[in-house]
Amino acid sequence: GIQVEQSPPDLILQEGANSTLRCNFSDSVNNLQWFHQNPWGQLINLFYIPSGTKQNGRLSATTVATERYSLLYISSSQTTDSGVYFCAAENSGTYKYIFGTGTRLKVLA
Amino acid sequence: SAVISQKPSRDICQRGTSLTIQCQVDSQVTMMFWYRQQPGQSLTLIATANQGSEATYESGFVIDKFPISRPNLTFSTLTVSNMSPEDSSIYLCSVVSGGGGAFFGQGTRLTVV
């Protein structure tokens, strides 16, 4: 099955800084998503982005499907951005998502 | 998008007992999924809950330990049976929208003592 890797595993930022999170996947994908897991464990959808570029406020994402990676950009980070960011991919047509290992982000005030 | 409600949101259980987690969706969906997130780890798919047929389990997960029901297109339950401390995890149900995106319930945080 598809393998999903994320980097970096941990990231500490000062409030206001920008960051880029990376997701590599081992095969072509039908579906790819980015999630933010808040400290209470809830998974929040950020982007559904099997290809192309999307933006939502301070966050944007780009997936280059031919090169098998996706990037999540966080600009002007805030303390509320803290948590774990997961990418998840699916390529079997079954909608069974494989999750990456996550990037744990801490934004300091 | 879909609105998914899970109950309970958290529980502390004695080893050897069982807990049933409920997942309710605000619209009819064909596929529902159950995931487990062990402490400090990523999410792992347990099974696909199929309406009208038995659930399909992933490698490493068995029906006797994680029986699943799917009585209709908006509801599913996952039971964690004969619990041990190793079952302490967050359990999440998920559905897939028409556009292919997955949505998750708020999760059930289970602690087994």
JSON list of C-alpha atoms in Angstrom, two decimals:
[
{"chain": "A", "resi": 1, "resn": "GLY", "atom": "CA", "xyz": [0.00, 0.00, 0.00]},
{"chain": "A", "resi": 2, "resn": "ILE", "atom": "CA", "xyz": [0.88, 3.65, -0.22]},
{"chain": "A", "resi": 3, "resn": "GLN", "atom": "CA", "xyz": [3.41, 5.05, 2.26]},
{"chain": "A", "resi": 4, "resn": "VAL", "atom": "CA", "xyz": [3.03, 8.58, 3.61]},
{"chain": "A", "resi": 5, "resn": "GLU", "atom": "CA", "xyz": [5.88, 10.45, 5.29]},
{"chain": "A", "resi": 6, "resn": "GLN", "atom": "CA", "xyz": [5.85, 13.89, 6.86]},
{"chain": "A", "resi": 7, "resn": "SER", "atom": "CA", "xyz": [8.59, 16.31, 7.81]},
{"chain": "A", "resi": 8, "resn": "PRO", "atom": "CA", "xyz": [9.68, 17.80, 10.04]},
{"chain": "A", "resi": 9, "resn": "PRO", "atom": "CA", "xyz": [8.37, 15.68, 12.93]},
{"chain": "A", "resi": 10, "resn": "ASP", "atom": "CA", "xyz": [8.52, 18.61, 15.34]},
{"chain": "A", "resi": 11, "resn": "LEU", "atom": "CA", "xyz": [8.56, 22.36, 14.83]},
{"chain": "A", "resi": 12, "resn": "ILE", "atom": "CA", "xyz": [8.73, 25.24, 17.30]},
{"chain": "A", "resi": 13, "resn": "LEU", "atom": "CA", "xyz": [8.00, 28.75, 16.07]},
{"chain": "A", "resi": 14, "resn": "GLN", "atom": "CA", "xyz": [7.69, 32.20, 17.48]},
{"chain": "A", "resi": 15, "resn": "GLU", "atom": "CA", "xyz": [4.34, 33.80, 16.93]},
{"chain": "A", "resi": 16, "resn": "GLY", "atom": "CA", "xyz": [4.30, 35.60, 13.59]},
{"chain": "A", "resi": 17, "resn": "ALA", "atom": "CA", "xyz": [6.76, 33.28, 11.86]},
{"chain": "A", "resi": 18, "resn": "ASN", "atom": "CA", "xyz": [6.06, 31.36, 8.68]},
{"chain": "A", "resi": 19, "resn": "SER", "atom": "CA", "xyz": [6.51, 27.62, 8.16]},
{"chain": "A", "resi": 20, "resn": "THR", "atom": "CA", "xyz": [6.33, 24.90, 5.53]},
{"chain": "A", "resi": 21, "resn": "LEU", "atom": "CA", "xyz": [5.28, 21.34, 6.29]},
{"chain": "A", "resi": 22, "resn": "ARG", "atom": "CA", "xyz": [5.98, 18.57, 3.81]},
{"chain": "A", "resi": 23, "resn": "CYS", "atom": "CA", "xyz": [4.16, 15.35, 2.95]},
{"chain": "A", "resi": 24, "resn": "ASN", "atom": "CA", "xyz": [5.73, 12.74, 0.65]},
{"chain": "A", "resi": 25, "resn": "PHE", "atom": "CA", "xyz": [3.76, 9.81, -0.70]},
{"chain": "A", "resi": 26, "resn": "SER", "atom": "CA", "xyz": [5.06, 6.71, -2.40]},
{"chain": "A", "resi": 27, "resn": "ASP", "atom": "CA", "xyz": [2.51, 6.31, -5.18]},
{"chain": "A", "resi": 28, "resn": "SER", "atom": "CA", "xyz": [-0.03, 8.27, -7.17]},
{"chain": "A", "resi": 29, "resn": "VAL", "atom": "CA", "xyz": [-3.05, 9.36, -5.13]},
{"chain": "A", "resi": 30, "resn": "ASN", "atom": "CA", "xyz": [-6.76, 9.73, -5.75]},
{"chain": "A", "resi": 31, "resn": "ASN", "atom": "CA", "xyz": [-7.32, 11.77, -2.61]},
{"chain": "A", "resi": 32, "resn": "LEU", "atom": "CA", "xyz": [-5.04, 13.78, -0.35]},
{"chain": "A", "resi": 33, "resn": "GLN", "atom": "CA", "xyz": [-6.00, 15.87, 2.66]},
{"chain": "A", "resi": 34, "resn": "TRP", "atom": "CA", "xyz": [-4.38, 17.98, 5.35]},
{"chain": "A", "resi": 35, "resn": "PHE", "atom": "CA", "xyz": [-5.77, 17.96, 8.89]},
{"chain": "A", "resi": 36, "resn": "HIS", "atom": "CA", "xyz": [-5.04, 19.85, 12.08]},
{"chain": "A", "resi": 37, "resn": "GLN", "atom": "CA", "xyz": [-5.52, 17.93, 15.32]},
{"chain": "A", "resi": 38, "resn": "ASN", "atom": "CA", "xyz": [-6.16, 20.30, 18.17]},
{"chain": "A", "resi": 39, "resn": "PRO", "atom": "CA", "xyz": [-5.07, 19.63, 21.76]},
{"chain": "A", "resi": 40, "resn": "TRP", "atom": "CA", "xyz": [-8.47, 18.05, 22.49]},
{"chain": "A", "resi": 41, "resn": "GLY", "atom": "CA", "xyz": [-7.92, 15.43, 19.80]},
{"chain": "A", "resi": 42, "resn": "GLN", "atom": "CA", "xyz": [-10.37, 16.73, 17.25]},
{"chain": "A", "resi": 43, "resn": "LEU", "atom": "CA", "xyz": [-9.35, 16.44, 13.60]},
{"chain": "A", "resi": 44, "resn": "ILE", "atom": "CA", "xyz": [-10.13, 19.56, 11.62]},
{"chain": "A", "resi": 45, "resn": "ASN", "atom": "CA", "xyz": [-10.16, 19.49, 7.83]},
{"chain": "A", "resi": 46, "resn": "LEU", "atom": "CA", "xyz": [-7.78, 22.01, 6.34]},
{"chain": "A", "resi": 47, "resn": "PHE", "atom": "CA", "xyz": [-7.55, 21.10, 2.68]},
{"chain": "A", "resi": 48, "resn": "TYR", "atom": "CA", "xyz": [-8.75, 18.44, 0.28]},
{"chain": "A", "resi": 49, "resn": "ILE", "atom": "CA", "xyz": [-6.04, 18.75, -2.34]},
{"chain": "A", "resi": 50, "resn": "PRO", "atom": "CA", "xyz": [-5.14, 15.77, -4.57]},
{"chain": "A", "resi": 51, "resn": "SER", "atom": "CA", "xyz": [-3.47, 18.26, -6.94]},
{"chain": "A", "resi": 52, "resn": "GLY", "atom": "CA", "xyz": [-2.95, 21.97, -7.43]},
{"chain": "A", "resi": 53, "resn": "THR", "atom": "CA", "xyz": [-2.91, 24.86, -4.99]},
{"chain": "A", "resi": 54, "resn": "LYS", "atom": "CA", "xyz": [-5.50, 26.13, -2.52]},
{"chain": "A", "resi": 55, "resn": "GLN", "atom": "CA", "xyz": [-5.53, 28.94, -0.01]},
{"chain": "A", "resi": 56, "resn": "ASN", "atom": "CA", "xyz": [-7.64, 29.59, 3.05]},
{"chain": "A", "resi": 57, "resn": "GLY", "atom": "CA", "xyz": [-6.66, 32.68, 5.01]},
{"chain": "A", "resi": 58, "resn": "ARG", "atom": "CA", "xyz": [-3.16, 32.29, 6.44]},
{"chain": "A", "resi": 59, "resn": "LEU", "atom": "CA", "xyz": [-2.95, 28.70, 5.26]},
{"chain": "A", "resi": 60, "resn": "SER", "atom": "CA", "xyz": [-2.26, 27.42, 1.80]},
{"chain": "A", "resi": 61, "resn": "ALA", "atom": "CA", "xyz": [-1.39, 24.04, 0.32]},
{"chain": "A", "resi": 62, "resn": "THR", "atom": "CA", "xyz": [0.15, 22.77, -2.87]},
{"chain": "A", "resi": 63, "resn": "THR", "atom": "CA", "xyz": [0.20, 19.21, -4.16]},
{"chain": "A", "resi": 64, "resn": "VAL", "atom": "CA", "xyz": [2.54, 18.25, -6.99]},
{"chain": "A", "resi": 65, "resn": "ALA", "atom": "CA", "xyz": [1.04, 14.90, -7.85]},
{"chain": "A", "resi": 66, "resn": "THR", "atom": "CA", "xyz": [3.61, 14.01, -10.51]},
{"chain": "A", "resi": 67, "resn": "GLU", "atom": "CA", "xyz": [6.42, 14.41, -7.97]},
{"chain": "A", "resi": 68, "resn": "ARG", "atom": "CA", "xyz": [4.43, 12.80, -5.15]},
{"chain": "A", "resi": 69, "resn": "TYR", "atom": "CA", "xyz": [4.53, 15.50, -2.51]},
{"chain": "A", "resi": 70, "resn": "SER", "atom": "CA", "xyz": [2.34, 18.09, -0.88]},
{"chain": "A", "resi": 71, "resn": "LEU", "atom": "CA", "xyz": [3.24, 21.21, 1.09]},
{"chain": "A", "resi": 72, "resn": "LEU", "atom": "CA", "xyz": [1.28, 23.06, 3.74]},
{"chain": "A", "resi": 73, "resn": "TYR", "atom": "CA", "xyz": [2.24, 26.69, 4.30]},
{"chain": "A", "resi": 74, "resn": "ILE", "atom": "CA", "xyz": [1.37, 28.51, 7.49]},
{"chain": "A", "resi": 75, "resn": "SER", "atom": "CA", "xyz": [1.99, 32.25, 7.45]},
{"chain": "A", "resi": 76, "resn": "SER", "atom": "CA", "xyz": [2.02, 34.66, 10.40]},
{"chain": "A", "resi": 77, "resn": "SER", "atom": "CA", "xyz": [1.59, 31.77, 12.83]},
{"chain": "A", "resi": 78, "resn": "GLN", "atom": "CA", "xyz": [-0.52, 32.18, 15.95]},
{"chain": "A", "resi": 79, "resn": "THR", "atom": "CA", "xyz": [-0.53, 30.23, 19.21]},
{"chain": "A", "resi": 80, "resn": "THR", "atom": "CA", "xyz": [-3.84, 28.69, 18.17]},
{"chain": "A", "resi": 81, "resn": "ASP", "atom": "CA", "xyz": [-2.03, 27.01, 15.26]},
{"chain": "A", "resi": 82, "resn": "SER", "atom": "CA", "xyz": [-0.33, 24.71, 17.75]},
{"chain": "A", "resi": 83, "resn": "GLY", "atom": "CA", "xyz": [-1.16, 21.02, 17.51]},
{"chain": "A", "resi": 84, "resn": "VAL", "atom": "CA", "xyz": [-0.40, 18.16, 15.18]},
{"chain": "A", "resi": 85, "resn": "TYR", "atom": "CA", "xyz": [-0.73, 18.43, 11.42]},
{"chain": "A", "resi": 86, "resn": "PHE", "atom": "CA", "xyz": [-1.46, 15.27, 9.47]},
{"chain": "A", "resi": 87, "resn": "CYS", "atom": "CA", "xyz": [-1.60, 14.58, 5.79]},
{"chain": "A", "resi": 88, "resn": "ALA", "atom": "CA", "xyz": [-3.55, 11.54, 4.62]},
{"chain": "A", "resi": 89, "resn": "ALA", "atom": "CA", "xyz": [-3.63, 9.89, 1.22]},
{"chain": "A", "resi": 90, "resn": "GLU", "atom": "CA", "xyz": [-5.76, 7.34, -0.57]},
{"chain": "A", "resi": 91, "resn": "ASN", "atom": "CA", "xyz": [-5.06, 5.61, -3.87]},
{"chain": "A", "resi": 92, "resn": "SER", "atom": "CA", "xyz": [-7.03, 2.38, -3.90]},
{"chain": "A", "resi": 93, "resn": "GLY", "atom": "CA", "xyz": [-10.42, 3.77, -4.79]},
{"chain": "A", "resi": 94, "resn": "THR", "atom": "CA", "xyz": [-11.74, 2.53, -1.46]},
{"chain": "A", "resi": 95, "resn": "TYR", "atom": "CA", "xyz": [-11.49, 5.86, 0.41]},
{"chain": "A", "resi": 96, "resn": "LYS", "atom": "CA", "xyz": [-9.34, 4.16, 3.05]},
{"chain": "A", "resi": 97, "resn": "TYR", "atom": "CA", "xyz": [-6.95, 6.90, 4.05]},
{"chain": "A", "resi": 98, "resn": "ILE", "atom": "CA", "xyz": [-3.35, 6.28, 5.09]},
{"chain": "A", "resi": 99, "resn": "PHE", "atom": "CA", "xyz": [-2.09, 8.88, 7.52]},
{"chain": "A", "resi": 100, "resn": "GLY", "atom": "CA", "xyz": [1.40, 10.28, 7.75]},
{"chain": "A", "resi": 101, "resn": "THR", "atom": "CA", "xyz": [3.27, 10.36, 11.03]},
{"chain": "A", "resi": 102, "resn": "GLY", "atom": "CA", "xyz": [2.37, 13.99, 11.61]},
{"chain": "A", "resi": 103, "resn": "THR", "atom": "CA", "xyz": [4.20, 17.24, 12.34]},
{"chain": "A", "resi": 104, "resn": "ARG", "atom": "CA", "xyz": [3.87, 18.49, 15.90]},
{"chain": "A", "resi": 105, "resn": "LEU", "atom": "CA", "xyz": [3.81, 22.29, 15.85]},
{"chain": "A", "resi": 106, "resn": "LYS", "atom": "CA", "xyz": [4.22, 24.55, 18.85]},
{"chain": "A", "resi": 107, "resn": "VAL", "atom": "CA", "xyz": [3.85, 28.29, 18.42]},
{"chain": "A", "resi": 108, "resn": "LEU", "atom": "CA", "xyz": [5.26, 30.38, 21.24]},
{"chain": "A", "resi": 109, "resn": "ALA", "atom": "CA", "xyz": [3.79, 33.74, 22.24]},
{"chain": "B", "resi": 1, "resn": "SER", "atom": "CA", "xyz": [-19.42, 18.30, 4.30]},
{"chain": "B", "resi": 2, "resn": "ALA", "atom": "CA", "xyz": [-20.93, 16.05, 6.95]},
{"chain": "B", "resi": 3, "resn": "VAL", "atom": "CA", "xyz": [-21.60, 16.60, 10.64]},
{"chain": "B", "resi": 4, "resn": "ILE", "atom": "CA", "xyz": [-20.57, 13.62, 12.71]},
{"chain": "B", "resi": 5, "resn": "SER", "atom": "CA", "xyz": [-21.42, 13.09, 16.36]},
{"chain": "B", "resi": 6, "resn": "GLN", "atom": "CA", "xyz": [-19.62, 10.54, 18.50]},
{"chain": "B", "resi": 7, "resn": "LYS", "atom": "CA", "xyz": [-20.59, 9.35, 21.93]},
{"chain": "B", "resi": 8, "resn": "PRO", "atom": "CA", "xyz": [-19.11, 9.14, 24.48]},
{"chain": "B", "resi": 9, "resn": "SER", "atom": "CA", "xyz": [-16.45, 11.80, 24.06]},
{"chain": "B", "resi": 10, "resn": "ARG", "atom": "CA", "xyz": [-14.33, 10.16, 26.71]},
{"chain": "B", "resi": 11, "resn": "ASP", "atom": "CA", "xyz": [-14.47, 7.30, 29.17]},
{"chain": "B", "resi": 12, "resn": "ILE", "atom": "CA", "xyz": [-12.39, 5.53, 31.77]},
{"chain": "B", "resi": 13, "resn": "CYS", "atom": "CA", "xyz": [-13.01, 1.79, 31.87]},
{"chain": "B", "resi": 14, "resn": "GLN", "atom": "CA", "xyz": [-11.89, -1.18, 33.89]},
{"chain": "B", "resi": 15, "resn": "ARG", "atom": "CA", "xyz": [-9.80, -3.83, 32.17]},
{"chain": "B", "resi": 16, "resn": "GLY", "atom": "CA", "xyz": [-11.80, -6.82, 31.03]},
{"chain": "B", "resi": 17, "resn": "THR", "atom": "CA", "xyz": [-14.92, -4.79, 30.28]},
{"chain": "B", "resi": 18, "resn": "SER", "atom": "CA", "xyz": [-16.30, -3.59, 26.93]},
{"chain": "B", "resi": 19, "resn": "LEU", "atom": "CA", "xyz": [-17.22, -0.15, 25.62]},
{"chain": "B", "resi": 20, "resn": "THR", "atom": "CA", "xyz": [-19.51, 0.66, 22.71]},
{"chain": "B", "resi": 21, "resn": "ILE", "atom": "CA", "xyz": [-18.89, 3.89, 20.82]},
{"chain": "B", "resi": 22, "resn": "GLN", "atom": "CA", "xyz": [-21.65, 5.42, 18.74]},
{"chain": "B", "resi": 23, "resn": "CYS", "atom": "CA", "xyz": [-21.29, 7.45, 15.56]},
{"chain": "B", "resi": 24, "resn": "GLN", "atom": "CA", "xyz": [-24.19, 9.41, 14.08]},
{"chain": "B", "resi": 25, "resn": "VAL", "atom": "CA", "xyz": [-24.01, 11.27, 10.75]},
{"chain": "B", "resi": 26, "resn": "ASP", "atom": "CA", "xyz": [-26.40, 14.02, 9.67]},
{"chain": "B", "resi": 27, "resn": "SER", "atom": "CA", "xyz": [-26.82, 12.58, 6.18]},
{"chain": "B", "resi": 28, "resn": "GLN", "atom": "CA", "xyz": [-26.90, 9.17, 4.53]},
{"chain": "B", "resi": 29, "resn": "VAL", "atom": "CA", "xyz": [-23.46, 7.89, 3.63]},
{"chain": "B", "resi": 30, "resn": "THR", "atom": "CA", "xyz": [-22.40, 4.68, 1.96]},
{"chain": "B", "resi": 31, "resn": "MET", "atom": "CA", "xyz": [-19.11, 4.18, 3.75]},
{"chain": "B", "resi": 32, "resn": "MET", "atom": "CA", "xyz": [-18.20, 4.76, 7.35]},
{"chain": "B", "resi": 33, "resn": "PHE", "atom": "CA", "xyz": [-14.75, 4.08, 8.78]},
{"chain": "B", "resi": 34, "resn": "TRP", "atom": "CA", "xyz": [-13.33, 3.53, 12.24]},
{"chain": "B", "resi": 35, "resn": "TYR", "atom": "CA", "xyz": [-9.78, 4.64, 13.13]},
{"chain": "B", "resi": 36, "resn": "ARG", "atom": "CA", "xyz": [-7.63, 4.27, 16.20]},
{"chain": "B", "resi": 37, "resn": "GLN", "atom": "CA", "xyz": [-5.00, 6.71, 17.41]},
{"chain": "B", "resi": 38, "resn": "GLN", "atom": "CA", "xyz": [-2.74, 5.35, 20.11]},
{"chain": "B", "resi": 39, "resn": "PRO", "atom": "CA", "xyz": [-1.03, 7.87, 22.41]},
{"chain": "B", "resi": 40, "resn": "GLY", "atom": "CA", "xyz": [1.49, 9.99, 20.51]},
{"chain": "B", "resi": 41, "resn": "GLN", "atom": "CA", "xyz": [0.89, 8.07, 17.29]},
{"chain": "B", "resi": 42, "resn": "SER", "atom": "CA", "xyz": [-0.80, 8.61, 13.97]},
{"chain": "B", "resi": 43, "resn": "LEU", "atom": "CA", "xyz": [-4.20, 7.28, 12.95]},
{"chain": "B", "resi": 44, "resn": "THR", "atom": "CA", "xyz": [-4.66, 3.68, 11.85]},
{"chain": "B", "resi": 45, "resn": "LEU", "atom": "CA", "xyz": [-7.72, 2.34, 10.08]},
{"chain": "B", "resi": 46, "resn": "ILE", "atom": "CA", "xyz": [-9.51, -0.39, 12.02]},
{"chain": "B", "resi": 47, "resn": "ALA", "atom": "CA", "xyz": [-12.32, -1.29, 9.64]},
{"chain": "B", "resi": 48, "resn": "THR", "atom": "CA", "xyz": [-14.87, -0.17, 7.10]},
{"chain": "B", "resi": 49, "resn": "ALA", "atom": "CA", "xyz": [-18.46, -0.34, 8.33]},
{"chain": "B", "resi": 50, "resn": "ASN", "atom": "CA", "xyz": [-20.70, -1.54, 5.51]},
{"chain": "B", "resi": 51, "resn": "GLN", "atom": "CA", "xyz": [-24.46, -1.15, 5.63]},
{"chain": "B", "resi": 52, "resn": "GLY", "atom": "CA", "xyz": [-26.20, -4.46, 5.17]},
{"chain": "B", "resi": 53, "resn": "SER", "atom": "CA", "xyz": [-23.09, -6.60, 5.38]},
{"chain": "B", "resi": 54, "resn": "GLU", "atom": "CA", "xyz": [-20.25, -7.42, 7.75]},
{"chain": "B", "resi": 55, "resn": "ALA", "atom": "CA", "xyz": [-17.55, -4.90, 8.41]},
{"chain": "B", "resi": 56, "resn": "THR", "atom": "CA", "xyz": [-14.24, -5.23, 6.57]},
{"chain": "B", "resi": 57, "resn": "TYR", "atom": "CA", "xyz": [-11.26, -5.32, 8.93]},
{"chain": "B", "resi": 58, "resn": "GLU", "atom": "CA", "xyz": [-7.70, -4.19, 8.28]},
{"chain": "B", "resi": 59, "resn": "SER", "atom": "CA", "xyz": [-4.69, -6.35, 9.01]},
{"chain": "B", "resi": 60, "resn": "GLY", "atom": "CA", "xyz": [-4.14, -6.65, 12.74]},
{"chain": "B", "resi": 61, "resn": "PHE", "atom": "CA", "xyz": [-7.75, -6.03, 13.72]},
{"chain": "B", "resi": 62, "resn": "VAL", "atom": "CA", "xyz": [-10.34, -8.76, 14.29]},
{"chain": "B", "resi": 63, "resn": "ILE", "atom": "CA", "xyz": [-14.08, -8.84, 14.69]},
{"chain": "B", "resi": 64, "resn": "ASP", "atom": "CA", "xyz": [-14.00, -10.53, 18.09]},
{"chain": "B", "resi": 65, "resn": "LYS", "atom": "CA", "xyz": [-12.03, -7.63, 19.54]},
{"chain": "B", "resi": 66, "resn": "PHE", "atom": "CA", "xyz": [-13.71, -4.78, 17.62]},
{"chain": "B", "resi": 67, "resn": "PRO", "atom": "CA", "xyz": [-17.26, -5.81, 16.62]},
{"chain": "B", "resi": 68, "resn": "ILE", "atom": "CA", "xyz": [-18.97, -3.21, 14.45]},
{"chain": "B", "resi": 69, "resn": "SER", "atom": "CA", "xyz": [-22.61, -2.64, 13.65]},
{"chain": "B", "resi": 70, "resn": "ARG", "atom": "CA", "xyz": [-24.06, -0.58, 10.79]},
{"chain": "B", "resi": 71, "resn": "PRO", "atom": "CA", "xyz": [-27.85, -0.81, 11.04]},
{"chain": "B", "resi": 72, "resn": "ASN", "atom": "CA", "xyz": [-28.56, 2.06, 8.60]},
{"chain": "B", "resi": 73, "resn": "LEU", "atom": "CA", "xyz": [-26.89, 4.67, 6.42]},
{"chain": "B", "resi": 74, "resn": "THR", "atom": "CA", "xyz": [-26.49, 7.26, 9.20]},
{"chain": "B", "resi": 75, "resn": "PHE", "atom": "CA", "xyz": [-25.33, 5.26, 12.20]},
{"chain": "B", "resi": 76, "resn": "SER", "atom": "CA", "xyz": [-22.59, 2.87, 13.30]},
{"chain": "B", "resi": 77, "resn": "THR", "atom": "CA", "xyz": [-21.15, 1.50, 16.51]},
{"chain": "B", "resi": 78, "resn": "LEU", "atom": "CA", "xyz": [-17.72, 0.19, 17.41]},
{"chain": "B", "resi": 79, "resn": "THR", "atom": "CA", "xyz": [-17.27, -2.00, 20.47]},
{"chain": "B", "resi": 80, "resn": "VAL", "atom": "CA", "xyz": [-13.89, -2.41, 22.12]},
{"chain": "B", "resi": 81, "resn": "SER", "atom": "CA", "xyz": [-14.13, -5.79, 23.84]},
{"chain": "B", "resi": 82, "resn": "ASN", "atom": "CA", "xyz": [-12.31, -7.30, 26.80]},
{"chain": "B", "resi": 83, "resn": "MET", "atom": "CA", "xyz": [-10.26, -4.16, 27.19]},
{"chain": "B", "resi": 84, "resn": "SER", "atom": "CA", "xyz": [-6.68, -3.95, 28.39]},
{"chain": "B", "resi": 85, "resn": "PRO", "atom": "CA", "xyz": [-4.55, -0.85, 29.05]},
{"chain": "B", "resi": 86, "resn": "GLU", "atom": "CA", "xyz": [-3.09, -1.25, 25.53]},
{"chain": "B", "resi": 87, "resn": "ASP", "atom": "CA", "xyz": [-6.53, -0.32, 24.16]},
{"chain": "B", "resi": 88, "resn": "SER", "atom": "CA", "xyz": [-6.22, 3.17, 25.62]},
{"chain": "B", "resi": 89, "resn": "SER", "atom": "CA", "xyz": [-6.51, 5.35, 22.52]},
{"chain": "B", "resi": 90, "resn": "ILE", "atom": "CA", "xyz": [-8.63, 7.87, 20.71]},
{"chain": "B", "resi": 91, "resn": "TYR", "atom": "CA", "xyz": [-11.19, 6.15, 18.50]},
{"chain": "B", "resi": 92, "resn": "LEU", "atom": "CA", "xyz": [-12.60, 8.17, 15.58]},
{"chain": "B", "resi": 93, "resn": "CYS", "atom": "CA", "xyz": [-15.30, 7.50, 13.07]},
{"chain": "B", "resi": 94, "resn": "SER", "atom": "CA", "xyz": [-15.10, 8.96, 9.61]},
{"chain": "B", "resi": 95, "resn": "VAL", "atom": "CA", "xyz": [-17.23, 9.36, 6.52]},
{"chain": "B", "resi": 96, "resn": "VAL", "atom": "CA", "xyz": [-16.35, 10.35, 2.99]},
{"chain": "B", "resi": 97, "resn": "SER", "atom": "CA", "xyz": [-18.25, 13.10, 1.21]},
{"chain": "B", "resi": 98, "resn": "GLY", "atom": "CA", "xyz": [-19.35, 13.07, -2.39]},
{"chain": "B", "resi": 99, "resn": "GLY", "atom": "CA", "xyz": [-16.24, 15.05, -3.34]},
{"chain": "B", "resi": 100, "resn": "GLY", "atom": "CA", "xyz": [-13.97, 12.42, -1.85]},
{"chain": "B", "resi": 101, "resn": "GLY", "atom": "CA", "xyz": [-12.93, 14.30, 1.26]},
{"chain": "B", "resi": 102, "resn": "ALA", "atom": "CA", "xyz": [-12.98, 12.52, 4.60]},
{"chain": "B", "resi": 103, "resn": "PHE", "atom": "CA", "xyz": [-14.62, 14.02, 7.68]},
{"chain": "B", "resi": 104, "resn": "PHE", "atom": "CA", "xyz": [-14.13, 12.91, 11.24]},
{"chain": "B", "resi": 105, "resn": "GLY", "atom": "CA", "xyz": [-16.11, 12.87, 14.42]},
{"chain": "B", "resi": 106, "resn": "GLN", "atom": "CA", "xyz": [-14.67, 14.54, 17.50]},
{"chain": "B", "resi": 107, "resn": "GLY", "atom": "CA", "xyz": [-13.29, 11.22, 18.73]},
{"chain": "B", "resi": 108, "resn": "THR", "atom": "CA", "xyz": [-13.70, 9.10, 21.84]},
{"chain": "B", "resi": 109, "resn": "ARG", "atom": "CA", "xyz": [-10.79, 9.24, 24.25]},
{"chain": "B", "resi": 110, "resn": "LEU", "atom": "CA", "xyz": [-10.64, 5.89, 26.01]},
{"chain": "B", "resi": 111, "resn": "THR", "atom": "CA", "xyz": [-8.52, 5.15, 29.06]},
{"chain": "B", "resi": 112, "resn": "VAL", "atom": "CA", "xyz": [-8.38, 1.59, 30.38]},
{"chain": "B", "resi": 113, "resn": "VAL", "atom": "CA", "xyz": [-7.24, 1.13, 33.96]}
]
